[in-house]
Amino acid sequence: LDLDSMRDCYRSDNDDHFAKTELICLENTHNVMGGRALEKTYIDEVSTFAKDLGVKVHIDGARIFNASVSLNTPVAELCSGADSVSICLSKGLGAPLGSVLVGEKEFIRLAKRARKRCGGGMRQVGVVASMGKFAIQNNVSRLSIDHSRAEKIATALHEAGFKQPQQGKVDTNIVYFGLPDHSNVTRNELCDRLRKEYGILLSGGYNKGGELFRICTHMDINDEDVDRAVEDIISLCLKA
């Protein structure tokens, strides 16, 4: 989203018909843009723009380490312009559960109070923290493998005639694709048949009209799985 569009959306506190704009949220990587990694220059531009308006910036960094690896930019540097960042320890990093919220001391204090009001909180969470710590210390560098596998899938599907919004190019571990024009299956059938007949799990219903499907690569699949998934998707959709 460009800064002019953000400026058009901004609302001050002088009109009772609109809520005052208090926060700009950026998702990095950006899911529905195909796992696109937002570069530091863009985040810094948004940060400067927000400060001029007196607005905070929050980064939804569920996959921020994927962005960091893709851009070869440390997370701290990538997020230096933000007021707060949320990080998911599962997804690409592979921990069973857990998220981290990063911000100034007073912000974290208020976040804890908000969590308490909503009934949040867990007991004996040291084991959760230990798994998250292990994931950060051991599973970040291998994210580039997931990115390479995603690119391999995207390229193969694009070359086979599947609709591919990024023309076969992906930044990280997310691939969106649509069915080719003469597919043997409909978009309402694809996910169910892949799951039942091939044991392949993917999600659908993305984009306008729900025409796109999403594949995410992660640490629990290997090169053989990637090759088989591509072969089976193409076979189901295109072969007689």
PDB file of C-alpha atoms in Angstrom:
ATOM      1  CA  LEU A   1       0.000   0.000   0.000  1.00  0.00           C
ATOM      2  CA  ASP A   2       1.512   3.318  -1.040  1.00  0.00           C
ATOM      3  CA  LEU A   3       1.718   6.310   1.274  1.00  0.00           C
ATOM      4  CA  ASP A   4      -0.810   8.342  -0.691  1.00  0.00           C
ATOM      5  CA  SER A   5      -3.408   5.607  -0.153  1.00  0.00           C
ATOM      6  CA  MET A   6      -2.595   5.552   3.550  1.00  0.00           C
ATOM      7  CA  ARG A   7      -2.990   9.317   3.697  1.00  0.00           C
ATOM      8  CA  ASP A   8      -6.414   9.010   2.091  1.00  0.00           C
ATOM      9  CA  CYS A   9      -7.437   6.519   4.783  1.00  0.00           C
ATOM     10  CA  TYR A  10      -6.168   8.627   7.669  1.00  0.00           C
ATOM     11  CA  ARG A  11      -8.816  10.196   9.906  1.00  0.00           C
ATOM     12  CA  SER A  12      -8.073  12.886  12.482  1.00  0.00           C
ATOM     13  CA  ASP A  13     -10.163  13.479  15.601  1.00  0.00           C
ATOM     14  CA  ASN A  14     -12.185  16.372  14.198  1.00  0.00           C
ATOM     15  CA  ASP A  15     -15.000  14.387  12.553  1.00  0.00           C
ATOM     16  CA  ASP A  16     -17.494  12.497  14.710  1.00  0.00           C
ATOM     17  CA  HIS A  17     -18.409  10.271  11.763  1.00  0.00           C
ATOM     18  CA  PHE A  18     -15.066   8.469  11.811  1.00  0.00           C
ATOM     19  CA  ALA A  19     -12.870   6.792  14.394  1.00  0.00           C
ATOM     20  CA  LYS A  20      -9.514   8.504  14.838  1.00  0.00           C
ATOM     21  CA  THR A  21      -6.629   6.701  13.144  1.00  0.00           C
ATOM     22  CA  GLU A  22      -4.246   5.491  15.839  1.00  0.00           C
ATOM     23  CA  LEU A  23      -2.308   2.626  14.273  1.00  0.00           C
ATOM     24  CA  ILE A  24      -0.838   1.398  10.998  1.00  0.00           C
ATOM     25  CA  CYS A  25      -0.365  -2.378  10.793  1.00  0.00           C
ATOM     26  CA  LEU A  26       2.051  -3.989   8.357  1.00  0.00           C
ATOM     27  CA  GLU A  27       2.213  -7.733   7.779  1.00  0.00           C
ATOM     28  CA  ASN A  28       5.680  -9.058   6.993  1.00  0.00           C
ATOM     29  CA  THR A  29       5.761 -11.351   5.164  1.00  0.00           C
ATOM     30  CA  HIS A  30       2.504 -10.383   3.453  1.00  0.00           C
ATOM     31  CA  ASN A  31       0.344 -13.485   3.217  1.00  0.00           C
ATOM     32  CA  VAL A  32      -2.148 -12.653   0.456  1.00  0.00           C
ATOM     33  CA  MET A  33       0.596 -11.047  -1.632  1.00  0.00           C
ATOM     34  CA  GLY A  34       2.181 -14.476  -1.928  1.00  0.00           C
ATOM     35  CA  GLY A  35       4.476 -14.308   1.089  1.00  0.00           C
ATOM     36  CA  ARG A  36       6.089 -11.107  -0.132  1.00  0.00           C
ATOM     37  CA  ALA A  37       8.868  -9.765   2.084  1.00  0.00           C
ATOM     38  CA  LEU A  38       8.510  -6.054   2.834  1.00  0.00           C
ATOM     39  CA  GLU A  39      11.870  -4.343   2.603  1.00  0.00           C
ATOM     40  CA  LYS A  40      13.324  -2.158   5.330  1.00  0.00           C
ATOM     41  CA  THR A  41      13.200   0.951   3.117  1.00  0.00           C
ATOM     42  CA  TYR A  42       9.420   0.622   2.771  1.00  0.00           C
ATOM     43  CA  ILE A  43       8.902   0.004   6.503  1.00  0.00           C
ATOM     44  CA  ASP A  44      11.074   3.015   7.329  1.00  0.00           C
ATOM     45  CA  GLU A  45       9.077   5.185   4.906  1.00  0.00           C
ATOM     46  CA  VAL A  46       5.833   4.115   6.566  1.00  0.00           C
ATOM     47  CA  SER A  47       7.350   4.747  10.003  1.00  0.00           C
ATOM     48  CA  THR A  48       8.376   8.287   9.082  1.00  0.00           C
ATOM     49  CA  PHE A  49       4.942   8.923   7.573  1.00  0.00           C
ATOM     50  CA  ALA A  50       3.225   7.590  10.704  1.00  0.00           C
ATOM     51  CA  LYS A  51       5.323   9.676  13.081  1.00  0.00           C
ATOM     52  CA  ASP A  52       4.417  12.833  11.130  1.00  0.00           C
ATOM     53  CA  LEU A  53       0.759  11.977  11.774  1.00  0.00           C
ATOM     54  CA  GLY A  54       1.292  10.936  15.391  1.00  0.00           C
ATOM     55  CA  VAL A  55       0.338   7.340  14.600  1.00  0.00           C
ATOM     56  CA  LYS A  56       1.972   4.141  15.883  1.00  0.00           C
ATOM     57  CA  VAL A  57       3.263   1.344  13.629  1.00  0.00           C
ATOM     58  CA  HIS A  58       2.779  -2.339  14.459  1.00  0.00           C
ATOM     59  CA  ILE A  59       4.312  -5.178  12.449  1.00  0.00           C
ATOM     60  CA  ASP A  60       2.432  -8.442  12.278  1.00  0.00           C
ATOM     61  CA  GLY A  61       5.589 -10.508  12.076  1.00  0.00           C
ATOM     62  CA  ALA A  62       4.114 -13.991  12.195  1.00  0.00           C
ATOM     63  CA  ARG A  63       6.678 -14.836   9.497  1.00  0.00           C
ATOM     64  CA  ILE A  64       9.165 -12.036  10.150  1.00  0.00           C
ATOM     65  CA  PHE A  65      12.089 -14.470  10.195  1.00  0.00           C
ATOM     66  CA  ASN A  66      11.117 -15.615   6.697  1.00  0.00           C
ATOM     67  CA  ALA A  67      11.294 -11.978   5.603  1.00  0.00           C
ATOM     68  CA  SER A  68      14.617 -11.548   7.356  1.00  0.00           C
ATOM     69  CA  VAL A  69      16.159 -14.573   5.625  1.00  0.00           C
ATOM     70  CA  SER A  70      14.732 -13.619   2.227  1.00  0.00           C
ATOM     71  CA  LEU A  71      16.035 -10.044   2.447  1.00  0.00           C
ATOM     72  CA  ASN A  72      19.272 -10.965   4.262  1.00  0.00           C
ATOM     73  CA  THR A  73      18.413  -8.321   6.837  1.00  0.00           C
ATOM     74  CA  PRO A  74      18.460  -8.923  10.623  1.00  0.00           C
ATOM     75  CA  VAL A  75      15.021  -8.851  12.263  1.00  0.00           C
ATOM     76  CA  ALA A  76      16.053  -6.053  14.635  1.00  0.00           C
ATOM     77  CA  GLU A  77      17.144  -3.908  11.705  1.00  0.00           C
ATOM     78  CA  LEU A  78      14.109  -4.778   9.622  1.00  0.00           C
ATOM     79  CA  CYS A  79      11.733  -3.765  12.428  1.00  0.00           C
ATOM     80  CA  SER A  80      13.664  -0.790  13.814  1.00  0.00           C
ATOM     81  CA  GLY A  81      11.032   1.670  12.584  1.00  0.00           C
ATOM     82  CA  ALA A  82       8.120  -0.087  14.302  1.00  0.00           C
ATOM     83  CA  ASP A  83       6.650   0.635  17.723  1.00  0.00           C
ATOM     84  CA  SER A  84       5.677  -2.993  18.286  1.00  0.00           C
ATOM     85  CA  VAL A  85       6.125  -6.385  16.646  1.00  0.00           C
ATOM     86  CA  SER A  86       4.361  -9.727  17.069  1.00  0.00           C
ATOM     87  CA  ILE A  87       6.274 -12.903  16.214  1.00  0.00           C
ATOM     88  CA  CYS A  88       4.920 -16.425  15.749  1.00  0.00           C
ATOM     89  CA  LEU A  89       7.139 -19.232  17.010  1.00  0.00           C
ATOM     90  CA  SER A  90       5.275 -21.967  15.155  1.00  0.00           C
ATOM     91  CA  LYS A  91       4.635 -21.701  11.399  1.00  0.00           C
ATOM     92  CA  GLY A  92       8.049 -21.480   9.736  1.00  0.00           C
ATOM     93  CA  LEU A  93      10.061 -21.800  12.938  1.00  0.00           C
ATOM     94  CA  GLY A  94       8.392 -25.074  13.831  1.00  0.00           C
ATOM     95  CA  ALA A  95       7.656 -24.684  17.555  1.00  0.00           C
ATOM     96  CA  PRO A  96       4.444 -26.496  18.629  1.00  0.00           C
ATOM     97  CA  LEU A  97       2.905 -23.222  19.821  1.00  0.00           C
ATOM     98  CA  GLY A  98       3.719 -19.765  21.075  1.00  0.00           C
ATOM     99  CA  SER A  99       4.012 -16.141  20.050  1.00  0.00           C
ATOM    100  CA  VAL A 100       6.067 -13.196  21.251  1.00  0.00           C
ATOM    101  CA  LEU A 101       4.995  -9.561  21.513  1.00  0.00           C
ATOM    102  CA  VAL A 102       7.803  -7.001  21.409  1.00  0.00           C
ATOM    103  CA  GLY A 103       7.533  -3.368  22.444  1.00  0.00           C
ATOM    104  CA  GLU A 104       8.388  -0.809  25.099  1.00  0.00           C
ATOM    105  CA  LYS A 105       7.882  -1.654  28.771  1.00  0.00           C
ATOM    106  CA  GLU A 106       4.642   0.283  29.257  1.00  0.00           C
ATOM    107  CA  PHE A 107       3.170  -1.159  26.075  1.00  0.00           C
ATOM    108  CA  ILE A 108       3.878  -4.706  27.274  1.00  0.00           C
ATOM    109  CA  ARG A 109       2.349  -3.910  30.690  1.00  0.00           C
ATOM    110  CA  LEU A 110      -0.867  -2.763  29.034  1.00  0.00           C
ATOM    111  CA  ALA A 111      -0.840  -5.775  26.698  1.00  0.00           C
ATOM    112  CA  LYS A 112      -0.647  -8.114  29.695  1.00  0.00           C
ATOM    113  CA  ARG A 113      -3.613  -6.352  31.300  1.00  0.00           C
ATOM    114  CA  ALA A 114      -5.599  -6.624  28.069  1.00  0.00           C
ATOM    115  CA  ARG A 115      -4.773 -10.324  27.860  1.00  0.00           C
ATOM    116  CA  LYS A 116      -5.934 -10.821  31.452  1.00  0.00           C
ATOM    117  CA  ARG A 117      -9.234  -9.052  30.790  1.00  0.00           C
ATOM    118  CA  CYS A 118      -9.850 -11.411  27.883  1.00  0.00           C
ATOM    119  CA  GLY A 119      -9.152 -14.488  30.009  1.00  0.00           C
ATOM    120  CA  GLY A 120      -5.717 -15.114  28.538  1.00  0.00           C
ATOM    121  CA  GLY A 121      -2.736 -16.629  30.280  1.00  0.00           C
ATOM    122  CA  MET A 122      -1.234 -20.073  30.812  1.00  0.00           C
ATOM    123  CA  ARG A 123       0.397 -21.832  33.726  1.00  0.00           C
ATOM    124  CA  GLN A 124       3.789 -23.545  33.731  1.00  0.00           C
ATOM    125  CA  VAL A 125       4.740 -22.029  30.381  1.00  0.00           C
ATOM    126  CA  GLY A 126       8.465 -22.595  30.787  1.00  0.00           C
ATOM    127  CA  VAL A 127       8.246 -25.670  28.561  1.00  0.00           C
ATOM    128  CA  VAL A 128       6.559 -23.549  25.864  1.00  0.00           C
ATOM    129  CA  ALA A 129       9.267 -20.898  26.184  1.00  0.00           C
ATOM    130  CA  SER A 130      12.011 -23.522  25.909  1.00  0.00           C
ATOM    131  CA  MET A 131      10.553 -24.856  22.659  1.00  0.00           C
ATOM    132  CA  GLY A 132      10.305 -21.334  21.270  1.00  0.00           C
ATOM    133  CA  LYS A 133      13.880 -20.587  22.292  1.00  0.00           C
ATOM    134  CA  PHE A 134      15.083 -23.743  20.575  1.00  0.00           C
ATOM    135  CA  ALA A 135      13.186 -22.803  17.401  1.00  0.00           C
ATOM    136  CA  ILE A 136      14.773 -19.344  17.239  1.00  0.00           C
ATOM    137  CA  GLN A 137      18.251 -20.682  17.942  1.00  0.00           C
ATOM    138  CA  ASN A 138      18.099 -23.635  15.547  1.00  0.00           C
ATOM    139  CA  ASN A 139      15.443 -23.210  12.853  1.00  0.00           C
ATOM    140  CA  VAL A 140      15.982 -19.741  11.387  1.00  0.00           C
ATOM    141  CA  SER A 141      18.884 -20.465   9.028  1.00  0.00           C
ATOM    142  CA  ARG A 142      17.047 -23.415   7.452  1.00  0.00           C
ATOM    143  CA  LEU A 143      14.126 -21.193   6.320  1.00  0.00           C
ATOM    144  CA  SER A 144      15.955 -20.603   3.036  1.00  0.00           C
ATOM    145  CA  ILE A 145      15.342 -24.294   2.266  1.00  0.00           C
ATOM    146  CA  ASP A 146      11.590 -23.740   2.573  1.00  0.00           C
ATOM    147  CA  HIS A 147      11.893 -20.735   0.259  1.00  0.00           C
ATOM    148  CA  SER A 148      13.742 -22.737  -2.383  1.00  0.00           C
ATOM    149  CA  ARG A 149      11.164 -25.517  -2.252  1.00  0.00           C
ATOM    150  CA  ALA A 150       8.306 -23.033  -2.581  1.00  0.00           C
ATOM    151  CA  GLU A 151       9.979 -21.470  -5.606  1.00  0.00           C
ATOM    152  CA  LYS A 152      10.398 -24.920  -7.145  1.00  0.00           C
ATOM    153  CA  ILE A 153       6.673 -25.617  -6.713  1.00  0.00           C
ATOM    154  CA  ALA A 154       5.647 -22.232  -8.104  1.00  0.00           C
ATOM    155  CA  THR A 155       7.891 -22.563 -11.141  1.00  0.00           C
ATOM    156  CA  ALA A 156       6.711 -26.088 -11.937  1.00  0.00           C
ATOM    157  CA  LEU A 157       3.019 -25.179 -11.684  1.00  0.00           C
ATOM    158  CA  HIS A 158       3.521 -22.033 -13.747  1.00  0.00           C
ATOM    159  CA  GLU A 159       5.305 -23.959 -16.489  1.00  0.00           C
ATOM    160  CA  ALA A 160       2.511 -26.564 -16.498  1.00  0.00           C
ATOM    161  CA  GLY A 161      -0.073 -23.879 -17.232  1.00  0.00           C
ATOM    162  CA  PHE A 162      -1.449 -23.184 -13.787  1.00  0.00           C
ATOM    163  CA  LYS A 163      -2.332 -19.582 -13.048  1.00  0.00           C
ATOM    164  CA  GLN A 164       0.434 -18.150 -10.894  1.00  0.00           C
ATOM    165  CA  PRO A 165       0.025 -14.543  -9.691  1.00  0.00           C
ATOM    166  CA  GLN A 166       3.775 -14.029  -9.293  1.00  0.00           C
ATOM    167  CA  GLN A 167       4.617 -15.696 -12.627  1.00  0.00           C
ATOM    168  CA  GLY A 168       6.511 -18.423 -10.799  1.00  0.00           C
ATOM    169  CA  LYS A 169       8.415 -16.044  -8.518  1.00  0.00           C
ATOM    170  CA  VAL A 170       8.098 -16.274  -4.736  1.00  0.00           C
ATOM    171  CA  ASP A 171       9.954 -14.454  -1.968  1.00  0.00           C
ATOM    172  CA  THR A 172       9.491 -16.903   0.865  1.00  0.00           C
ATOM    173  CA  ASN A 173       7.531 -20.079   1.664  1.00  0.00           C
ATOM    174  CA  ILE A 174       4.046 -19.279   0.318  1.00  0.00           C
ATOM    175  CA  VAL A 175       2.766 -20.203  -3.140  1.00  0.00           C
ATOM    176  CA  TYR A 176      -0.581 -19.123  -4.580  1.00  0.00           C
ATOM    177  CA  PHE A 177      -1.905 -20.709  -7.748  1.00  0.00           C
ATOM    178  CA  GLY A 178      -5.088 -21.101  -9.752  1.00  0.00           C
ATOM    179  CA  LEU A 179      -6.303 -23.975 -11.869  1.00  0.00           C
ATOM    180  CA  PRO A 180      -5.423 -24.075 -15.567  1.00  0.00           C
ATOM    181  CA  ASP A 181      -8.160 -23.295 -18.073  1.00  0.00           C
ATOM    182  CA  HIS A 182      -8.809 -26.933 -19.000  1.00  0.00           C
ATOM    183  CA  SER A 183      -8.512 -28.561 -15.590  1.00  0.00           C
ATOM    184  CA  ASN A 184     -10.000 -32.004 -14.974  1.00  0.00           C
ATOM    185  CA  VAL A 185     -11.238 -30.883 -11.542  1.00  0.00           C
ATOM    186  CA  THR A 186     -13.096 -27.808 -10.342  1.00  0.00           C
ATOM    187  CA  ARG A 187     -11.786 -25.483  -7.658  1.00  0.00           C
ATOM    188  CA  ASN A 188     -14.488 -26.841  -5.330  1.00  0.00           C
ATOM    189  CA  GLU A 189     -13.144 -30.374  -5.783  1.00  0.00           C
ATOM    190  CA  LEU A 190      -9.375 -29.858  -5.722  1.00  0.00           C
ATOM    191  CA  CYS A 191      -8.574 -29.654  -1.993  1.00  0.00           C
ATOM    192  CA  ASP A 192     -10.845 -32.562  -1.053  1.00  0.00           C
ATOM    193  CA  ARG A 193      -9.564 -34.856  -3.791  1.00  0.00           C
ATOM    194  CA  LEU A 194      -5.917 -34.051  -3.102  1.00  0.00           C
ATOM    195  CA  ARG A 195      -6.440 -34.841   0.573  1.00  0.00           C
ATOM    196  CA  LYS A 196      -8.382 -38.064   0.050  1.00  0.00           C
ATOM    197  CA  GLU A 197      -6.557 -39.498  -2.974  1.00  0.00           C
ATOM    198  CA  TYR A 198      -2.992 -38.226  -2.468  1.00  0.00           C
ATOM    199  CA  GLY A 199      -2.681 -37.188   1.178  1.00  0.00           C
ATOM    200  CA  ILE A 200      -1.816 -33.600   0.171  1.00  0.00           C
ATOM    201  CA  LEU A 201      -3.117 -30.766   2.317  1.00  0.00           C
ATOM    202  CA  LEU A 202      -3.566 -27.259   0.937  1.00  0.00           C
ATOM    203  CA  SER A 203      -6.132 -24.507   1.378  1.00  0.00           C
ATOM    204  CA  GLY A 204      -8.345 -22.718  -1.124  1.00  0.00           C
ATOM    205  CA  GLY A 205     -10.809 -19.893  -1.448  1.00  0.00           C
ATOM    206  CA  TYR A 206      -8.322 -17.043  -1.821  1.00  0.00           C
ATOM    207  CA  ASN A 207      -8.610 -13.921  -3.958  1.00  0.00           C
ATOM    208  CA  LYS A 208     -11.825 -12.567  -5.483  1.00  0.00           C
ATOM    209  CA  GLY A 209     -14.161 -15.412  -6.288  1.00  0.00           C
ATOM    210  CA  GLY A 210     -11.995 -17.841  -4.339  1.00  0.00           C
ATOM    211  CA  GLU A 211     -10.039 -18.864  -7.430  1.00  0.00           C
ATOM    212  CA  LEU A 212      -6.625 -19.251  -5.784  1.00  0.00           C
ATOM    213  CA  PHE A 213      -5.131 -22.016  -3.664  1.00  0.00           C
ATOM    214  CA  ARG A 214      -2.277 -21.715  -1.178  1.00  0.00           C
ATOM    215  CA  ILE A 215       0.674 -23.996  -0.499  1.00  0.00           C
ATOM    216  CA  CYS A 216       3.053 -23.389   2.409  1.00  0.00           C
ATOM    217  CA  THR A 217       6.384 -25.169   2.673  1.00  0.00           C
ATOM    218  CA  HIS A 218       7.765 -25.943   6.126  1.00  0.00           C
ATOM    219  CA  MET A 219      10.273 -28.022   8.027  1.00  0.00           C
ATOM    220  CA  ASP A 220       8.098 -31.156   8.091  1.00  0.00           C
ATOM    221  CA  ILE A 221       8.353 -31.745   4.331  1.00  0.00           C
ATOM    222  CA  ASN A 222      11.367 -32.698   2.241  1.00  0.00           C
ATOM    223  CA  ASP A 223      12.431 -32.559  -1.409  1.00  0.00           C
ATOM    224  CA  GLU A 224      10.743 -35.870  -2.171  1.00  0.00           C
ATOM    225  CA  ASP A 225       7.464 -34.549  -0.750  1.00  0.00           C
ATOM    226  CA  VAL A 226       7.751 -31.439  -2.918  1.00  0.00           C
ATOM    227  CA  ASP A 227       8.358 -33.463  -6.095  1.00  0.00           C
ATOM    228  CA  ARG A 228       5.462 -35.789  -5.320  1.00  0.00           C
ATOM    229  CA  ALA A 229       3.077 -32.929  -4.548  1.00  0.00           C
ATOM    230  CA  VAL A 230       3.863 -31.172  -7.821  1.00  0.00           C
ATOM    231  CA  GLU A 231       3.518 -34.387  -9.791  1.00  0.00           C
ATOM    232  CA  ASP A 232       0.217 -35.300  -8.147  1.00  0.00           C
ATOM    233  CA  ILE A 233      -1.342 -31.839  -8.552  1.00  0.00           C
ATOM    234  CA  ILE A 234      -0.430 -31.735 -12.235  1.00  0.00           C
ATOM    235  CA  SER A 235      -1.586 -35.329 -12.756  1.00  0.00           C
ATOM    236  CA  LEU A 236      -4.960 -34.776 -11.088  1.00  0.00           C
ATOM    237  CA  CYS A 237      -5.685 -31.549 -12.906  1.00  0.00           C
ATOM    238  CA  LEU A 238      -4.275 -32.161 -16.395  1.00  0.00           C
ATOM    239  CA  LYS A 239      -3.748 -35.806 -17.228  1.00  0.00           C
ATOM    240  CA  ALA A 240      -6.526 -37.916 -18.728  1.00  0.00           C
TER     241      ALA A 240
END
